[in-house]
PDB file of C-alpha atoms in Angstrom:
ATOM      1  CA  LEU O   1    -118.201 150.073  64.683  1.00 40.00           C
ATOM      2  CA  THR O   2    -121.388 148.347  64.656  1.00 35.00           C
ATOM      3  CA  GLU O   3    -122.459 144.873  64.717  1.00 35.00           C
ATOM      4  CA  GLY O   4    -124.535 143.783  62.232  1.00 32.00           C
ATOM      5  CA  CYS O   5    -125.766 140.984  59.901  1.00 29.00           C
ATOM      6  CA  VAL O   6    -128.509 140.210  57.680  1.00 27.00           C
ATOM      7  CA  GLN O   7    -131.716 138.638  58.919  1.00 29.00           C
ATOM      8  CA  ALA O   8    -133.123 136.078  56.550  1.00 27.00           C
ATOM      9  CA  GLY O   9    -135.409 137.931  54.050  1.00 30.00           C
ATOM     10  CA  ASP O  10    -134.408 141.449  55.547  1.00 35.00           C
ATOM     11  CA  ARG O  11    -132.257 144.119  54.278  1.00 36.00           C
ATOM     12  CA  GLY O  12    -128.961 143.895  56.126  1.00 41.00           C
ATOM     13  CA  ARG O  13    -127.762 146.960  58.069  1.00 48.00           C
ATOM     14  CA  LEU O  14    -125.205 147.743  60.415  1.00 47.00           C
ATOM     15  CA  GLY O  15    -125.560 150.690  63.065  1.00 50.00           C
ATOM     16  CA  PRO O  16    -123.743 152.933  65.315  1.00 51.00           C
ATOM     17  CA  ALA O  17    -120.707 152.558  67.510  1.00 50.00           C
ATOM     18  CA  TRP O  18    -119.670 154.887  70.072  1.00 47.00           C
ATOM     19  CA  CYS O  19    -116.600 155.503  72.020  1.00 46.00           C
ATOM     20  CA  GLY O  20    -115.965 157.524  75.219  1.00 43.00           C
ATOM     21  CA  GLY O  21    -113.500 156.849  78.079  1.00 40.00           C
ATOM     22  CA  GLY O  22    -112.197 157.184  81.550  1.00 43.00           C
ATOM     23  CA  GLY O  23    -112.760 160.644  82.623  1.00 52.00           C
ATOM     24  CA  ALA O  24    -114.437 162.839  80.223  1.00 55.00           C
ATOM     25  CA  MET O  25    -114.749 160.463  77.275  1.00 67.00           C
ATOM     26  CA  ASP O  26    -114.186 160.878  73.600  1.00 76.00           C
ATOM     27  CA  VAL O  27    -116.909 159.378  71.635  1.00 70.00           C
ATOM     28  CA  ASP O  28    -116.650 157.372  68.536  1.00 72.00           C
ATOM     29  CA  LEU O  29    -120.161 156.558  66.792  1.00 74.00           C
ATOM     30  CA  THR O  30    -120.199 154.412  63.865  1.00 75.00           C
ATOM     31  CA  LEU O  31    -123.018 153.536  61.420  1.00 73.00           C
ATOM     32  CA  ALA O  32    -122.766 150.867  58.844  1.00 71.00           C
ATOM     33  CA  LYS O  33    -124.987 148.752  56.537  1.00 74.00           C
ATOM     34  CA  ALA O  34    -124.478 145.252  55.410  1.00 73.00           C
ATOM     35  CA  ARG O  35    -124.478 144.354  51.825  1.00 72.00           C
ATOM     36  CA  ARG O  36    -127.264 142.097  50.717  1.00 66.00           C
ATOM     37  CA  ASN O  37    -126.654 139.357  48.449  1.00 57.00           C
ATOM     38  CA  SER O  38    -129.950 137.164  47.962  1.00 44.00           C
ATOM     39  CA  LEU O  39    -127.933 134.272  46.449  1.00 43.00           C
ATOM     40  CA  LYS O  40    -125.497 134.201  49.468  1.00 51.00           C
ATOM     41  CA  GLU O  41    -127.625 135.385  52.360  1.00 57.00           C
ATOM     42  CA  ASP O  42    -126.376 133.117  54.817  1.00 61.00           C
ATOM     43  CA  ASP O  43    -122.593 133.587  53.955  1.00 63.00           C
ATOM     44  CA  ASN O  44    -123.114 137.368  54.102  1.00 69.00           C
ATOM     45  CA  LYS O  45    -124.849 137.246  57.450  1.00 76.00           C
ATOM     46  CA  GLU O  46    -121.903 135.230  58.629  1.00 82.00           C
ATOM     47  CA  GLU O  47    -119.438 137.372  57.265  1.00 85.00           C
ATOM     48  CA  ALA O  48    -120.993 140.624  58.552  1.00 83.00           C
ATOM     49  CA  ALA O  49    -121.267 139.192  61.990  1.00 84.00           C
ATOM     50  CA  LYS O  50    -117.312 138.093  61.975  1.00 88.00           C
ATOM     51  CA  PHE O  51    -116.488 141.619  60.806  1.00 88.00           C
ATOM     52  CA  LEU O  52    -118.306 143.083  63.713  1.00 85.00           C
ATOM     53  CA  GLU O  53    -116.696 140.750  66.211  1.00 88.00           C
ATOM     54  CA  ASP O  54    -113.342 141.528  64.865  1.00 92.00           C
ATOM     55  CA  PHE O  55    -114.079 145.169  64.847  1.00 91.00           C
ATOM     56  CA  VAL O  56    -115.096 145.265  68.517  1.00 89.00           C
ATOM     57  CA  ALA O  57    -112.008 143.194  69.378  1.00 92.00           C
ATOM     58  CA  THR O  58    -109.866 146.022  67.745  1.00 93.00           C
ATOM     59  CA  MET O  59    -111.473 148.401  70.226  1.00 91.00           C
ATOM     60  CA  ARG O  60    -110.770 146.407  73.181  1.00 92.00           C
ATOM     61  CA  LEU O  61    -107.023 145.667  72.127  1.00 91.00           C
ATOM     62  CA  ARG O  62    -106.713 149.499  72.263  1.00 90.00           C
ATOM     63  CA  GLY O  63    -108.376 150.081  75.615  1.00 87.00           C
ATOM     64  CA  GLY O  64    -111.875 150.767  74.461  1.00 87.00           C
ATOM     65  CA  LYS O  65    -114.707 149.838  76.706  1.00 85.00           C
ATOM     66  CA  VAL O  66    -117.706 148.522  74.895  1.00 85.00           C
ATOM     67  CA  GLN O  67    -120.809 150.146  76.392  1.00 84.00           C
ATOM     68  CA  LEU O  68    -123.406 148.867  73.921  1.00 84.00           C
ATOM     69  CA  ARG O  69    -123.547 145.871  71.453  1.00 85.00           C
ATOM     70  CA  SER O  70    -126.747 144.765  69.765  1.00 83.00           C
ATOM     71  CA  ARG O  71    -127.418 143.110  66.283  1.00 81.00           C
ATOM     72  CA  ARG O  72    -130.828 142.056  66.787  1.00 83.00           C
ATOM     73  CA  PRO O  73    -133.393 144.701  65.703  1.00 84.00           C
ATOM     74  CA  GLN O  74    -136.303 142.780  66.910  1.00 87.00           C
ATOM     75  CA  LEU O  75    -134.947 143.703  70.565  1.00 90.00           C
ATOM     76  CA  TRP O  76    -135.164 147.344  69.876  1.00 91.00           C
ATOM     77  CA  ASN O  77    -138.009 149.843  70.892  1.00 94.00           C
ATOM     78  CA  VAL O  78    -138.231 152.411  68.203  1.00 95.00           C
ATOM     79  CA  VAL O  79    -139.790 155.234  70.200  1.00 96.00           C
ATOM     80  CA  GLU O  80    -139.869 157.748  67.330  1.00 95.00           C
ATOM     81  CA  GLY O  81    -138.743 157.929  63.624  1.00 94.00           C
ATOM     82  CA  LEU O  82    -139.491 154.411  62.350  1.00 93.00           C
ATOM     83  CA  ASP O  83    -139.656 155.797  58.738  1.00 92.00           C
ATOM     84  CA  HIS O  84    -136.036 157.019  59.243  1.00 91.00           C
ATOM     85  CA  HIS O  85    -135.029 153.511  60.124  1.00 89.00           C
ATOM     86  CA  VAL O  86    -136.953 151.355  57.826  1.00 87.00           C
ATOM     87  CA  GLU O  87    -137.740 152.869  54.493  1.00 86.00           C
ATOM     88  CA  PRO O  88    -141.579 153.049  54.063  1.00 84.00           C
ATOM     89  CA  ASN O  89    -141.005 152.483  50.140  1.00 83.00           C
ATOM     90  CA  HIS O  90    -138.293 152.869  47.570  1.00 81.00           C
ATOM     91  CA  LEU O  91    -139.134 156.558  46.953  1.00 82.00           C
ATOM     92  CA  ASN O  92    -138.205 157.313  50.498  1.00 84.00           C
ATOM     93  CA  PRO O  93    -134.991 155.635  51.708  1.00 86.00           C
ATOM     94  CA  ALA O  94    -134.478 155.615  55.408  1.00 89.00           C
ATOM     95  CA  THR O  95    -131.749 158.020  56.695  1.00 89.00           C
ATOM     96  CA  PHE O  96    -130.565 155.460  59.428  1.00 91.00           C
ATOM     97  CA  ASP O  97    -131.112 151.922  58.010  1.00 89.00           C
ATOM     98  CA  PHE O  98    -128.651 150.147  60.193  1.00 88.00           C
ATOM     99  CA  ASN O  99    -129.473 146.759  61.973  1.00 82.00           C
ATOM    100  CA  ALA O 100    -126.747 146.762  64.589  1.00 79.00           C
ATOM    101  CA  ILE O 101    -125.044 149.154  67.111  1.00 83.00           C
ATOM    102  CA  VAL O 102    -121.999 149.351  69.108  1.00 84.00           C
ATOM    103  CA  ILE O 103    -121.112 152.166  71.708  1.00 85.00           C
ATOM    104  CA  ALA O 104    -117.527 151.994  73.204  1.00 85.00           C
ATOM    105  CA  GLY O 105    -115.510 154.384  75.326  1.00 86.00           C
ATOM    106  CA  PHE O 106    -111.945 155.670  74.897  1.00 90.00           C
ATOM    107  CA  THR O 107    -110.094 157.766  77.486  1.00 87.00           C
ATOM    108  CA  SER O 108    -109.064 160.466  75.118  1.00 86.00           C
ATOM    109  CA  THR O 109    -109.082 161.764  71.445  1.00 88.00           C
ATOM    110  CA  MET O 110    -105.393 160.638  71.233  1.00 90.00           C
ATOM    111  CA  ASP O 111    -106.581 157.056  71.995  1.00 91.00           C
ATOM    112  CA  VAL O 112    -109.425 157.073  69.481  1.00 91.00           C
ATOM    113  CA  HIS O 113    -107.088 158.013  66.716  1.00 92.00           C
ATOM    114  CA  ALA O 114    -104.507 155.489  68.057  1.00 94.00           C
ATOM    115  CA  TRP O 115    -107.399 152.831  67.485  1.00 93.00           C
ATOM    116  CA  TRP O 116    -108.372 154.187  64.200  1.00 94.00           C
ATOM    117  CA  ASN O 117    -104.766 154.457  62.811  1.00 94.00           C
ATOM    118  CA  SER O 118    -103.790 151.008  64.205  1.00 95.00           C
ATOM    119  CA  ASN O 119    -102.608 148.176  62.019  1.00 95.00           C
ATOM    120  CA  GLU O 120    -105.647 145.894  63.244  1.00 95.00           C
ATOM    121  CA  VAL O 121    -108.186 148.408  62.008  1.00 94.00           C
ATOM    122  CA  PHE O 122    -106.297 148.962  58.667  1.00 94.00           C
ATOM    123  CA  GLU O 123    -106.188 145.285  58.098  1.00 94.00           C
ATOM    124  CA  LEU O 124    -109.857 144.669  59.069  1.00 92.00           C
ATOM    125  CA  LEU O 125    -111.087 147.607  56.681  1.00 91.00           C
ATOM    126  CA  LYS O 126    -109.542 145.706  53.744  1.00 89.00           C
ATOM    127  CA  TRP O 127    -112.257 143.071  54.306  1.00 85.00           C
ATOM    128  CA  ARG O 128    -115.137 145.419  54.541  1.00 85.00           C
ATOM    129  CA  SER O 129    -116.788 144.113  51.403  1.00 84.00           C
ATOM    130  CA  SER O 130    -119.838 142.688  53.429  1.00 83.00           C
ATOM    131  CA  MET O 131    -120.469 146.426  54.310  1.00 82.00           C
ATOM    132  CA  GLU O 132    -122.436 148.501  51.917  1.00 82.00           C
ATOM    133  CA  LYS O 133    -122.164 151.859  53.921  1.00 84.00           C
ATOM    134  CA  ILE O 134    -119.977 152.767  56.947  1.00 83.00           C
ATOM    135  CA  GLY O 135    -120.008 156.216  58.830  1.00 81.00           C
ATOM    136  CA  ILE O 136    -117.619 156.750  61.618  1.00 84.00           C
ATOM    137  CA  PHE O 137    -118.254 160.020  63.800  1.00 83.00           C
ATOM    138  CA  THR O 138    -116.477 161.388  66.858  1.00 83.00           C
ATOM    139  CA  PHE O 139    -118.192 163.160  69.809  1.00 85.00           C
ATOM    140  CA  ASP O 140    -117.136 164.524  73.159  1.00 88.00           C
ATOM    141  CA  GLY O 141    -118.408 162.120  75.792  1.00 85.00           C
ATOM    142  CA  ILE O 142    -119.225 163.182  79.599  1.00 83.00           C
ATOM    143  CA  GLY O 143    -118.556 160.452  81.949  1.00 71.00           C
ATOM    144  CA  PRO O 144    -116.502 157.312  82.057  1.00 71.00           C
ATOM    145  CA  ALA O 145    -117.294 154.390  80.158  1.00 72.00           C
ATOM    146  CA  CYS O 146    -117.893 150.658  81.444  1.00 73.00           C
ATOM    147  CA  ASP O 147    -117.710 147.702  79.376  1.00 73.00           C
ATOM    148  CA  PHE O 148    -120.952 145.460  79.431  1.00 73.00           C
ATOM    149  CA  THR O 149    -118.801 142.338  80.266  1.00 72.00           C
ATOM    150  CA  ASP O 150    -118.224 143.894  83.806  1.00 68.00           C
ATOM    151  CA  ARG O 151    -119.913 141.639  86.105  1.00 55.00           C
ATOM    152  CA  GLN O 152    -120.751 144.187  88.864  1.00 52.00           C
ATOM    153  CA  ARG O 153    -122.212 146.563  86.119  1.00 53.00           C
ATOM    154  CA  MET O 154    -124.421 143.665  84.545  1.00 51.00           C
ATOM    155  CA  THR O 155    -125.671 142.840  88.112  1.00 49.00           C
ATOM    156  CA  PHE O 156    -126.241 146.119  89.631  1.00 50.00           C
ATOM    157  CA  GLY O 157    -125.784 148.698  86.979  1.00 61.00           C
ATOM    158  CA  ASN O 158    -127.901 150.299  84.188  1.00 73.00           C
ATOM    159  CA  LYS O 159    -128.829 147.758  81.373  1.00 84.00           C
ATOM    160  CA  THR O 160    -130.576 150.005  78.895  1.00 89.00           C
ATOM    161  CA  LEU O 161    -129.717 152.770  76.642  1.00 91.00           C
ATOM    162  CA  PHE O 162    -131.830 155.495  75.365  1.00 95.00           C
ATOM    163  CA  VAL O 163    -130.236 156.869  72.146  1.00 95.00           C
ATOM    164  CA  GLU O 164    -131.137 159.615  69.663  1.00 96.00           C
ATOM    165  CA  LEU O 165    -129.651 160.045  66.213  1.00 96.00           C
ATOM    166  CA  LEU O 166    -130.184 163.228  64.590  1.00 96.00           C
ATOM    167  CA  GLN O 167    -129.928 164.931  61.033  1.00 96.00           C
ATOM    168  CA  MET O 168    -130.297 168.605  61.749  1.00 94.00           C
ATOM    169  CA  GLN O 169    -132.123 170.837  59.278  1.00 95.00           C
ATOM    170  CA  SER O 170    -131.000 174.248  61.183  1.00 95.00           C
ATOM    171  CA  PHE O 171    -127.766 174.537  63.179  1.00 95.00           C
ATOM    172  CA  LYS O 172    -128.720 177.159  65.896  1.00 95.00           C
ATOM    173  CA  PRO O 173    -132.067 175.444  67.101  1.00 96.00           C
ATOM    174  CA  MET O 174    -130.212 171.966  67.303  1.00 96.00           C
ATOM    175  CA  GLN O 175    -127.362 173.405  69.111  1.00 94.00           C
ATOM    176  CA  GLN O 176    -129.653 174.815  71.374  1.00 95.00           C
ATOM    177  CA  TYR O 177    -131.379 171.375  71.818  1.00 96.00           C
ATOM    178  CA  VAL O 178    -128.275 169.609  72.879  1.00 94.00           C
ATOM    179  CA  ASP O 179    -127.329 172.433  75.286  1.00 94.00           C
ATOM    180  CA  ASP O 180    -130.876 172.113  76.634  1.00 94.00           C
ATOM    181  CA  TYR O 181    -130.467 168.288  76.742  1.00 94.00           C
ATOM    182  CA  LYS O 182    -127.485 168.440  78.877  1.00 91.00           C
ATOM    183  CA  ARG O 183    -128.818 171.115  81.138  1.00 90.00           C
ATOM    184  CA  PHE O 184    -132.042 169.252  81.893  1.00 89.00           C
ATOM    185  CA  ALA O 185    -130.375 165.859  82.050  1.00 86.00           C
ATOM    186  CA  GLY O 186    -127.730 167.279  84.607  1.00 76.00           C
ATOM    187  CA  VAL O 187    -130.310 168.911  86.860  1.00 56.00           C
ATOM    188  CA  GLY O 188    -132.571 166.104  86.789  1.00 48.00           C
ATOM    189  CA  SER O 189    -136.434 166.454  87.412  1.00 49.00           C
ATOM    190  CA  THR O 190    -138.730 164.793  89.804  1.00 45.00           C
ATOM    191  CA  ASP O 191    -141.063 163.765  86.752  1.00 55.00           C
ATOM    192  CA  VAL O 192    -138.107 161.921  85.019  1.00 51.00           C
ATOM    193  CA  ALA O 193    -139.064 158.297  85.993  1.00 44.00           C
ATOM    194  CA  LYS O 194    -138.177 159.110  89.563  1.00 46.00           C
ATOM    195  CA  ALA O 195    -134.489 158.777  88.427  1.00 55.00           C
ATOM    196  CA  LYS O 196    -131.665 161.005  87.399  1.00 74.00           C
ATOM    197  CA  VAL O 197    -130.637 161.011  83.623  1.00 83.00           C
ATOM    198  CA  HIS O 198    -127.276 159.195  83.402  1.00 86.00           C
ATOM    199  CA  LEU O 199    -125.987 161.028  80.244  1.00 89.00           C
ATOM    200  CA  LEU O 200    -123.200 159.666  78.152  1.00 88.00           C
ATOM    201  CA  PHE O 201    -123.277 162.254  75.476  1.00 90.00           C
ATOM    202  CA  ALA O 202    -125.258 164.848  73.877  1.00 92.00           C
ATOM    203  CA  GLU O 203    -123.293 166.770  71.068  1.00 91.00           C
ATOM    204  CA  GLY O 204    -122.841 167.726  67.727  1.00 92.00           C
ATOM    205  CA  ALA O 205    -120.103 165.532  65.815  1.00 88.00           C
ATOM    206  CA  SER O 206    -116.635 166.847  66.581  1.00 85.00           C
ATOM    207  CA  GLY O 207    -115.094 164.929  63.780  1.00 83.00           C
ATOM    208  CA  VAL O 208    -115.651 162.554  60.802  1.00 88.00           C
ATOM    209  CA  LEU O 209    -113.514 159.340  60.114  1.00 88.00           C
ATOM    210  CA  MET O 210    -115.641 157.734  57.537  1.00 87.00           C
ATOM    211  CA  ASN O 211    -118.818 159.673  56.122  1.00 87.00           C
ATOM    212  CA  GLU O 212    -121.605 157.501  54.615  1.00 87.00           C
ATOM    213  CA  TYR O 213    -124.510 158.603  56.768  1.00 88.00           C
ATOM    214  CA  PRO O 214    -125.974 162.080  57.549  1.00 92.00           C
ATOM    215  CA  LEU O 215    -125.353 161.939  61.247  1.00 93.00           C
ATOM    216  CA  ASP O 216    -124.913 165.502  62.874  1.00 94.00           C
ATOM    217  CA  LEU O 217    -125.839 165.099  66.313  1.00 94.00           C
ATOM    218  CA  ALA O 218    -126.360 162.318  68.928  1.00 95.00           C
ATOM    219  CA  CYS O 219    -127.492 161.698  72.445  1.00 94.00           C
ATOM    220  CA  ALA O 220    -127.396 158.581  74.537  1.00 91.00           C
ATOM    221  CA  SER O 221    -128.268 157.941  78.253  1.00 91.00           C
ATOM    222  CA  THR O 222    -128.214 154.743  80.398  1.00 89.00           C
ATOM    223  CA  TRP O 223    -131.099 153.362  82.485  1.00 90.00           C
ATOM    224  CA  LYS O 224    -131.982 150.435  84.773  1.00 87.00           C
ATOM    225  CA  ASN O 225    -134.687 149.198  82.348  1.00 89.00           C
ATOM    226  CA  LYS O 226    -136.869 149.864  79.403  1.00 91.00           C
ATOM    227  CA  LEU O 227    -139.524 151.390  81.783  1.00 92.00           C
ATOM    228  CA  GLU O 228    -137.339 154.019  83.117  1.00 91.00           C
ATOM    229  CA  ALA O 229    -135.874 155.098  79.643  1.00 93.00           C
ATOM    230  CA  GLN O 230    -139.622 155.494  78.443  1.00 94.00           C
ATOM    231  CA  GLY O 231    -140.168 157.482  81.446  1.00 92.00           C
ATOM    232  CA  TRP O 232    -137.640 160.055  80.440  1.00 93.00           C
ATOM    233  CA  TYR O 233    -139.216 160.280  76.910  1.00 95.00           C
ATOM    234  CA  ASP O 234    -142.756 160.592  78.417  1.00 94.00           C
ATOM    235  CA  SER O 235    -141.773 163.215  81.223  1.00 92.00           C
ATOM    236  CA  GLY O 236    -142.976 166.594  81.098  1.00 92.00           C
ATOM    237  CA  THR O 237    -139.463 167.859  80.806  1.00 90.00           C
ATOM    238  CA  TYR O 238    -138.727 166.017  77.800  1.00 94.00           C
ATOM    239  CA  GLN O 239    -142.146 166.593  75.941  1.00 95.00           C
ATOM    240  CA  ASN O 240    -142.524 170.346  76.673  1.00 94.00           C
ATOM    241  CA  SER O 241    -138.867 171.390  76.798  1.00 93.00           C
ATOM    242  CA  LEU O 242    -137.044 169.114  74.431  1.00 95.00           C
ATOM    243  CA  LEU O 243    -139.152 167.357  71.813  1.00 96.00           C
ATOM    244  CA  PRO O 244    -140.695 170.435  70.207  1.00 96.00           C
ATOM    245  CA  LEU O 245    -137.396 171.870  69.026  1.00 95.00           C
ATOM    246  CA  ARG O 246    -136.157 168.628  67.831  1.00 96.00           C
ATOM    247  CA  ALA O 247    -139.154 167.644  66.047  1.00 96.00           C
ATOM    248  CA  GLN O 248    -139.222 170.959  64.102  1.00 96.00           C
ATOM    249  CA  TYR O 249    -135.616 171.231  63.216  1.00 97.00           C
ATOM    250  CA  SER O 250    -134.456 167.644  62.631  1.00 96.00           C
ATOM    251  CA  ARG O 251    -134.858 164.228  61.160  1.00 95.00           C
ATOM    252  CA  SER O 252    -134.462 162.000  64.063  1.00 96.00           C
ATOM    253  CA  LEU O 253    -134.523 158.306  65.308  1.00 96.00           C
ATOM    254  CA  VAL O 254    -135.199 157.609  68.868  1.00 97.00           C
ATOM    255  CA  MET O 255    -134.589 154.056  70.218  1.00 95.00           C
ATOM    256  CA  ILE O 256    -134.471 152.265  73.692  1.00 95.00           C
ATOM    257  CA  LEU O 257    -131.868 149.310  73.357  1.00 91.00           C
ATOM    258  CA  PRO O 258    -130.440 146.731  75.675  1.00 88.00           C
ATOM    259  CA  VAL O 259    -126.860 146.995  76.384  1.00 83.00           C
ATOM    260  CA  CYS O 260    -126.198 143.614  74.726  1.00 82.00           C
ATOM    261  CA  ASP O 261    -128.299 140.788  73.133  1.00 76.00           C
ATOM    262  CA  GLU O 262    -127.140 138.204  75.722  1.00 69.00           C
ATOM    263  CA  GLU O 263    -128.236 140.195  78.661  1.00 58.00           C
ATOM    264  CA  TYR O 264    -131.686 140.448  76.998  1.00 53.00           C
ATOM    265  CA  ASP O 265    -131.755 136.579  76.733  1.00 54.00           C
ATOM    266  CA  ARG O 266    -130.602 136.191  80.432  1.00 55.00           C
ATOM    267  CA  HIS O 267    -133.414 138.455  81.613  1.00 53.00           C
ATOM    268  CA  GLU O 268    -136.057 136.760  79.499  1.00 53.00           C
ATOM    269  CA  ALA O 269    -134.928 133.340  80.678  1.00 51.00           C
ATOM    270  CA  LYS O 270    -135.125 134.529  84.399  1.00 53.00           C
ATOM    271  CA  GLY O 271    -138.758 135.830  83.599  1.00 53.00           C
ATOM    272  CA  SER O 272    -139.692 132.514  82.206  1.00 49.00           C
ATOM    273  CA  ARG O 273    -138.866 130.383  85.214  1.00 49.00           C
TER     274      ARG O 273
END
């Protein structure tokens, strides 16, 4: 699920959680929005944060590897689709109005359902009163997941994710989009930030566990840093071969995210020395 809590004076939102796993992963993507109570803002913030911590704990208890966890939107770089993340006005509500995101990996579909049907998740969802909306979607993953707490990964691995959340307007063009996405990412390109795309998933949702968000497709890839992730978006391959199709046939939110808030804080602390 996603981690999320309400920032003071902000509208609380919880975001996506994704699950993939050991070989070809199975992916669980969760979107949620924290309920706002202006009279008990601090209490609701703590309750939502606790809900997320417990939710992530249920994943790890059932063998899930948490690939990404962030609940600080101020650290996110919205590359495209800000109006779909933060509503411009009350007449145009945002499509994906969350303020936290978790991506985790499970080895198989069976493991995902074992987690989802576990007593731990059942008991936790009884206390979802701090959440206004929750959506949980399954996707077919591509490669193995790695928990962000893995020290070797955090020292030498990719620490940034490039994520796309899509509501499609037409099925066939968007199916072509994810097929092309996987093809270009697999081949790699000399103009893609001088690095191969490490694709986690690019698929339409294969299943729905809870449905309170209009999410149809999602794509995610890992990068060493924000500059490389932006390089993928700015590349000729992406701009000429992918973006036109997505822009014409979907509502989309495109973001660059740190794998965890703590890693961002450590990086900033090193840079200030």
